[in-house]
């Protein structure tokens, strides 16, 4: 086994010139705190997924609150990712990673004390700001140390951490929620010790050179992009519920979002240190990878967020079992992410993995679109595994092919652009599909109750009045199968509506020109 990586892998302790190659052990030590930070970031997103039906019921929220608890974190993560990326080009990357961990810890502790769904949503925004930093900076710090060619291998490790946290989160969240002497609030507290350990490990192991230069942060650009994204998400969440899709509210919000976006572009074109350097988009690979990431985000987040509702409300499983039943998807993600990373490092070729991933994500979502509450579990497991394999091949490699195209001074901005578009796609997808799901459930419940005849009509909404999350154990016997069928069918529809976005991501990746990964960081 080789003890050193090829030349071009950079040692943070060495001078700017003539850095000695780092051994694999040194790189893993340097990345250990980073991967622990990534674990914390993913854990915060996934640990609440299986607890959410119970959390929202306990706090008196409905389907809209359920969607916003997920969306609020994604929104904050999306809006702040470009800012974190730009700051990484200007300040100490190590300090920024530690700062993002501290922000995450504060948000998590207060989230655990929430007394209403509104308070919880606000805390999730704070958590999302910290997670945005960790998500963007993990790729940036790795790129600052390791050449693109070797980076495939270590991107695979990050993908594996993603997979472990994704499966560990729902399982841990389910166990915590099902344990009487803990309760769902501990879903927010449990990540804090991991974050503290990550802070300590980062302080001891991560050493990167700090390039000192005059700093001018584009705060106007950051404010405009945040406002544009927020307004768009608010519209998507409430359209079709609080007001019609075709209404004056829609015109105002969409128009406002477009105007803010145009102002953002105008400001960025003049800014000395733009949040998103517009010149990056002159590079075809960066533009196409960003577009593909947008569509992958819709498919990836929307395709996974609603599994907890499917298993708990359509199949009547406990939060713990809900986590266990998603393992096939995570195994697929773990295997494809690790294997693709290793093979890319050996060959320097990545496009075949992107295209194959697009095919599998599209197929997986299309197959999941056929599920109902009584679909045999082995069918669902197989479909989830296909989806997981595809996501593992696409997620890290879209960032990798982008990093391969830019100069070191733009590494942070370019990496965060791809992450930004993936988060934006996820946030918009979850908001829109969450609204669709709420409407579909109501529609299918009405149909199911009508099919029961006069007795069904007398039972009213069956516990979903006002968009609430039903407690299956408290429903009348005739209504329960109607409710399970409604949630099973609605979740299947959500997956089906996600599939075209995955297909668009596949079509975009076909046009990305493959450039073999470089063996040097400069």
PDB file of N, CA and C in Angstrom, residues 399-447:
ATOM      1  N   UNK A 399     -19.613  18.227  -7.736  1.00  0.00           N
ATOM      2  CA  UNK A 399     -18.695  19.198  -7.114  1.00  0.00           C
ATOM      3  C   UNK A 399     -17.282  18.960  -7.618  1.00  0.00           C
ATOM      4  N   UNK A 400     -16.906  17.697  -7.716  1.00  0.00           N
ATOM      5  CA  UNK A 400     -15.546  17.325  -8.131  1.00  0.00           C
ATOM      6  C   UNK A 400     -15.217  17.848  -9.535  1.00  0.00           C
ATOM      7  N   UNK A 401     -16.135  17.663 -10.490  1.00  0.00           N
ATOM      8  CA  UNK A 401     -15.848  18.101 -11.858  1.00  0.00           C
ATOM      9  C   UNK A 401     -15.803  19.623 -11.945  1.00  0.00           C
ATOM     10  N   UNK A 402     -16.513  20.314 -11.050  1.00  0.00           N
ATOM     11  CA  UNK A 402     -16.470  21.781 -11.007  1.00  0.00           C
ATOM     12  C   UNK A 402     -15.128  22.266 -10.458  1.00  0.00           C
ATOM     13  N   UNK A 403     -14.690  21.668  -9.357  1.00  0.00           N
ATOM     14  CA  UNK A 403     -13.418  22.059  -8.737  1.00  0.00           C
ATOM     15  C   UNK A 403     -12.250  21.867  -9.700  1.00  0.00           C
ATOM     16  N   UNK A 404     -12.381  20.916 -10.591  1.00  0.00           N
ATOM     17  CA  UNK A 404     -11.314  20.609 -11.540  1.00  0.00           C
ATOM     18  C   UNK A 404     -11.143  21.712 -12.595  1.00  0.00           C
ATOM     19  N   UNK A 405     -12.118  22.634 -12.663  1.00  0.00           N
ATOM     20  CA  UNK A 405     -12.142  23.633 -13.731  1.00  0.00           C
ATOM     21  C   UNK A 405     -11.694  25.025 -13.296  1.00  0.00           C
ATOM     22  N   UNK A 406     -11.457  25.235 -11.994  1.00  0.00           N
ATOM     23  CA  UNK A 406     -11.218  26.607 -11.524  1.00  0.00           C
ATOM     24  C   UNK A 406      -9.835  26.788 -10.924  1.00  0.00           C
ATOM     25  N   UNK A 407      -9.417  28.058 -10.867  1.00  0.00           N
ATOM     26  CA  UNK A 407      -8.159  28.418 -10.221  1.00  0.00           C
ATOM     27  C   UNK A 407      -8.342  28.355  -8.707  1.00  0.00           C
ATOM     28  N   UNK A 408      -7.249  28.158  -7.949  1.00  0.00           N
ATOM     29  CA  UNK A 408      -7.354  28.061  -6.488  1.00  0.00           C
ATOM     30  C   UNK A 408      -8.085  29.237  -5.840  1.00  0.00           C
ATOM     31  N   UNK A 409      -7.936  30.453  -6.394  1.00  0.00           N
ATOM     32  CA  UNK A 409      -8.570  31.620  -5.756  1.00  0.00           C
ATOM     33  C   UNK A 409     -10.094  31.566  -5.843  1.00  0.00           C
ATOM     34  N   UNK A 410     -10.638  30.801  -6.785  1.00  0.00           N
ATOM     35  CA  UNK A 410     -12.097  30.688  -6.934  1.00  0.00           C
ATOM     36  C   UNK A 410     -12.647  29.361  -6.408  1.00  0.00           C
ATOM     37  N   UNK A 411     -11.802  28.595  -5.742  1.00  0.00           N
ATOM     38  CA  UNK A 411     -12.203  27.258  -5.312  1.00  0.00           C
ATOM     39  C   UNK A 411     -13.416  27.290  -4.386  1.00  0.00           C
ATOM     40  N   UNK A 412     -13.391  28.199  -3.401  1.00  0.00           N
ATOM     41  CA  UNK A 412     -14.499  28.288  -2.457  1.00  0.00           C
ATOM     42  C   UNK A 412     -15.790  28.690  -3.136  1.00  0.00           C
ATOM     43  N   UNK A 413     -15.724  29.740  -3.951  1.00  0.00           N
ATOM     44  CA  UNK A 413     -16.932  30.228  -4.632  1.00  0.00           C
ATOM     45  C   UNK A 413     -17.499  29.178  -5.576  1.00  0.00           C
ATOM     46  N   UNK A 414     -16.632  28.526  -6.354  1.00  0.00           N
ATOM     47  CA  UNK A 414     -17.110  27.532  -7.326  1.00  0.00           C
ATOM     48  C   UNK A 414     -17.736  26.327  -6.631  1.00  0.00           C
ATOM     49  N   UNK A 415     -17.083  25.846  -5.553  1.00  0.00           N
ATOM     50  CA  UNK A 415     -17.617  24.690  -4.817  1.00  0.00           C
ATOM     51  C   UNK A 415     -18.969  25.015  -4.210  1.00  0.00           C
ATOM     52  N   UNK A 416     -19.073  26.230  -3.637  1.00  0.00           N
ATOM     53  CA  UNK A 416     -20.327  26.588  -2.967  1.00  0.00           C
ATOM     54  C   UNK A 416     -21.447  26.853  -3.966  1.00  0.00           C
ATOM     55  N   UNK A 417     -21.106  27.258  -5.203  1.00  0.00           N
ATOM     56  CA  UNK A 417     -22.137  27.479  -6.225  1.00  0.00           C
ATOM     57  C   UNK A 417     -22.891  26.181  -6.511  1.00  0.00           C
ATOM     58  N   UNK A 418     -22.154  25.090  -6.693  1.00  0.00           N
ATOM     59  CA  UNK A 418     -22.784  23.796  -6.969  1.00  0.00           C
ATOM     60  C   UNK A 418     -23.622  23.347  -5.769  1.00  0.00           C
ATOM     61  N   UNK A 419     -23.047  23.493  -4.561  1.00  0.00           N
ATOM     62  CA  UNK A 419     -23.787  23.130  -3.345  1.00  0.00           C
ATOM     63  C   UNK A 419     -25.028  24.008  -3.195  1.00  0.00           C
ATOM     64  N   UNK A 420     -24.894  25.304  -3.534  1.00  0.00           N
ATOM     65  CA  UNK A 420     -26.011  26.242  -3.453  1.00  0.00           C
ATOM     66  C   UNK A 420     -27.173  25.787  -4.339  1.00  0.00           C
ATOM     67  N   UNK A 421     -26.881  25.456  -5.590  1.00  0.00           N
ATOM     68  CA  UNK A 421     -27.951  25.057  -6.500  1.00  0.00           C
ATOM     69  C   UNK A 421     -28.591  23.737  -6.069  1.00  0.00           C
ATOM     70  N   UNK A 422     -27.792  22.815  -5.506  1.00  0.00           N
ATOM     71  CA  UNK A 422     -28.364  21.561  -5.008  1.00  0.00           C
ATOM     72  C   UNK A 422     -29.314  21.839  -3.842  1.00  0.00           C
ATOM     73  N   UNK A 423     -28.900  22.716  -2.924  1.00  0.00           N
ATOM     74  CA  UNK A 423     -29.749  23.060  -1.778  1.00  0.00           C
ATOM     75  C   UNK A 423     -30.994  23.815  -2.226  1.00  0.00           C
ATOM     76  N   UNK A 424     -30.824  24.712  -3.222  1.00  0.00           N
ATOM     77  CA  UNK A 424     -31.968  25.462  -3.741  1.00  0.00           C
ATOM     78  C   UNK A 424     -32.997  24.514  -4.348  1.00  0.00           C
ATOM     79  N   UNK A 425     -32.515  23.567  -5.143  1.00  0.00           N
ATOM     80  CA  UNK A 425     -33.420  22.578  -5.724  1.00  0.00           C
ATOM     81  C   UNK A 425     -34.135  21.787  -4.648  1.00  0.00           C
ATOM     82  N   UNK A 426     -33.394  21.402  -3.609  1.00  0.00           N
ATOM     83  CA  UNK A 426     -33.996  20.649  -2.510  1.00  0.00           C
ATOM     84  C   UNK A 426     -35.040  21.457  -1.772  1.00  0.00           C
ATOM     85  N   UNK A 427     -34.716  22.730  -1.479  1.00  0.00           N
ATOM     86  CA  UNK A 427     -35.648  23.574  -0.728  1.00  0.00           C
ATOM     87  C   UNK A 427     -36.929  23.831  -1.512  1.00  0.00           C
ATOM     88  N   UNK A 428     -36.782  24.187  -2.783  1.00  0.00           N
ATOM     89  CA  UNK A 428     -37.960  24.432  -3.623  1.00  0.00           C
ATOM     90  C   UNK A 428     -38.749  23.142  -3.821  1.00  0.00           C
ATOM     91  N   UNK A 429     -38.030  22.032  -4.041  1.00  0.00           N
ATOM     92  CA  UNK A 429     -38.690  20.748  -4.248  1.00  0.00           C
ATOM     93  C   UNK A 429     -39.487  20.299  -3.041  1.00  0.00           C
ATOM     94  N   UNK A 430     -38.873  20.398  -1.855  1.00  0.00           N
ATOM     95  CA  UNK A 430     -39.566  19.983  -0.629  1.00  0.00           C
ATOM     96  C   UNK A 430     -40.785  20.866  -0.388  1.00  0.00           C
ATOM     97  N   UNK A 431     -40.643  22.189  -0.596  1.00  0.00           N
ATOM     98  CA  UNK A 431     -41.765  23.106  -0.385  1.00  0.00           C
ATOM     99  C   UNK A 431     -42.914  22.798  -1.341  1.00  0.00           C
ATOM    100  N   UNK A 432     -42.587  22.713  -2.617  1.00  0.00           N
ATOM    101  CA  UNK A 432     -43.628  22.493  -3.627  1.00  0.00           C
ATOM    102  C   UNK A 432     -44.281  21.127  -3.469  1.00  0.00           C
ATOM    103  N   UNK A 433     -43.461  20.099  -3.307  1.00  0.00           N
ATOM    104  CA  UNK A 433     -44.010  18.748  -3.209  1.00  0.00           C
ATOM    105  C   UNK A 433     -44.700  18.508  -1.868  1.00  0.00           C
ATOM    106  N   UNK A 434     -44.262  19.234  -0.831  1.00  0.00           N
ATOM    107  CA  UNK A 434     -44.975  19.161   0.445  1.00  0.00           C
ATOM    108  C   UNK A 434     -46.386  19.716   0.307  1.00  0.00           C
ATOM    109  N   UNK A 435     -46.512  20.833  -0.427  1.00  0.00           N
ATOM    110  CA  UNK A 435     -47.837  21.406  -0.671  1.00  0.00           C
ATOM    111  C   UNK A 435     -48.686  20.464  -1.519  1.00  0.00           C
ATOM    112  N   UNK A 436     -48.064  19.865  -2.535  1.00  0.00           N
ATOM    113  CA  UNK A 436     -48.774  18.903  -3.389  1.00  0.00           C
ATOM    114  C   UNK A 436     -49.257  17.721  -2.559  1.00  0.00           C
ATOM    115  N   UNK A 437     -48.371  17.240  -1.669  1.00  0.00           N
ATOM    116  CA  UNK A 437     -48.737  16.080  -0.862  1.00  0.00           C
ATOM    117  C   UNK A 437     -49.929  16.382   0.043  1.00  0.00           C
ATOM    118  N   UNK A 438     -49.918  17.561   0.682  1.00  0.00           N
ATOM    119  CA  UNK A 438     -51.039  17.944   1.538  1.00  0.00           C
ATOM    120  C   UNK A 438     -52.356  17.941   0.771  1.00  0.00           C
ATOM    121  N   UNK A 439     -52.345  18.493  -0.429  1.00  0.00           N
ATOM    122  CA  UNK A 439     -53.561  18.533  -1.257  1.00  0.00           C
ATOM    123  C   UNK A 439     -53.983  17.138  -1.701  1.00  0.00           C
ATOM    124  N   UNK A 440     -52.999  16.309  -2.072  1.00  0.00           N
ATOM    125  CA  UNK A 440     -53.300  14.946  -2.532  1.00  0.00           C
ATOM    126  C   UNK A 440     -53.899  14.104  -1.402  1.00  0.00           C
ATOM    127  N   UNK A 441     -53.338  14.231  -0.199  1.00  0.00           N
ATOM    128  CA  UNK A 441     -53.872  13.469   0.939  1.00  0.00           C
ATOM    129  C   UNK A 441     -55.330  13.831   1.175  1.00  0.00           C
ATOM    130  N   UNK A 442     -55.627  15.135   1.187  1.00  0.00           N
ATOM    131  CA  UNK A 442     -57.006  15.588   1.388  1.00  0.00           C
ATOM    132  C   UNK A 442     -57.930  15.028   0.295  1.00  0.00           C
ATOM    133  N   UNK A 443     -57.452  15.066  -0.929  1.00  0.00           N
ATOM    134  CA  UNK A 443     -58.235  14.567  -2.071  1.00  0.00           C
ATOM    135  C   UNK A 443     -58.506  13.070  -1.944  1.00  0.00           C
ATOM    136  N   UNK A 444     -57.456  12.288  -1.605  1.00  0.00           N
ATOM    137  CA  UNK A 444     -57.628  10.834  -1.514  1.00  0.00           C
ATOM    138  C   UNK A 444     -58.459  10.424  -0.299  1.00  0.00           C
ATOM    139  N   UNK A 445     -58.369  11.194   0.788  1.00  0.00           N
ATOM    140  CA  UNK A 445     -59.197  10.900   1.964  1.00  0.00           C
ATOM    141  C   UNK A 445     -60.671  11.120   1.621  1.00  0.00           C
ATOM    142  N   UNK A 446     -60.969  12.213   0.934  1.00  0.00           N
ATOM    143  CA  UNK A 446     -62.363  12.479   0.546  1.00  0.00           C
ATOM    144  C   UNK A 446     -62.900  11.370  -0.348  1.00  0.00           C
ATOM    145  N   UNK A 447     -62.085  10.937  -1.312  1.00  0.00           N
ATOM    146  CA  UNK A 447     -62.501   9.851  -2.203  1.00  0.00           C
ATOM    147  C   UNK A 447     -62.737   8.560  -1.425  1.00  0.00           C
TER     148      UNK A 447
END
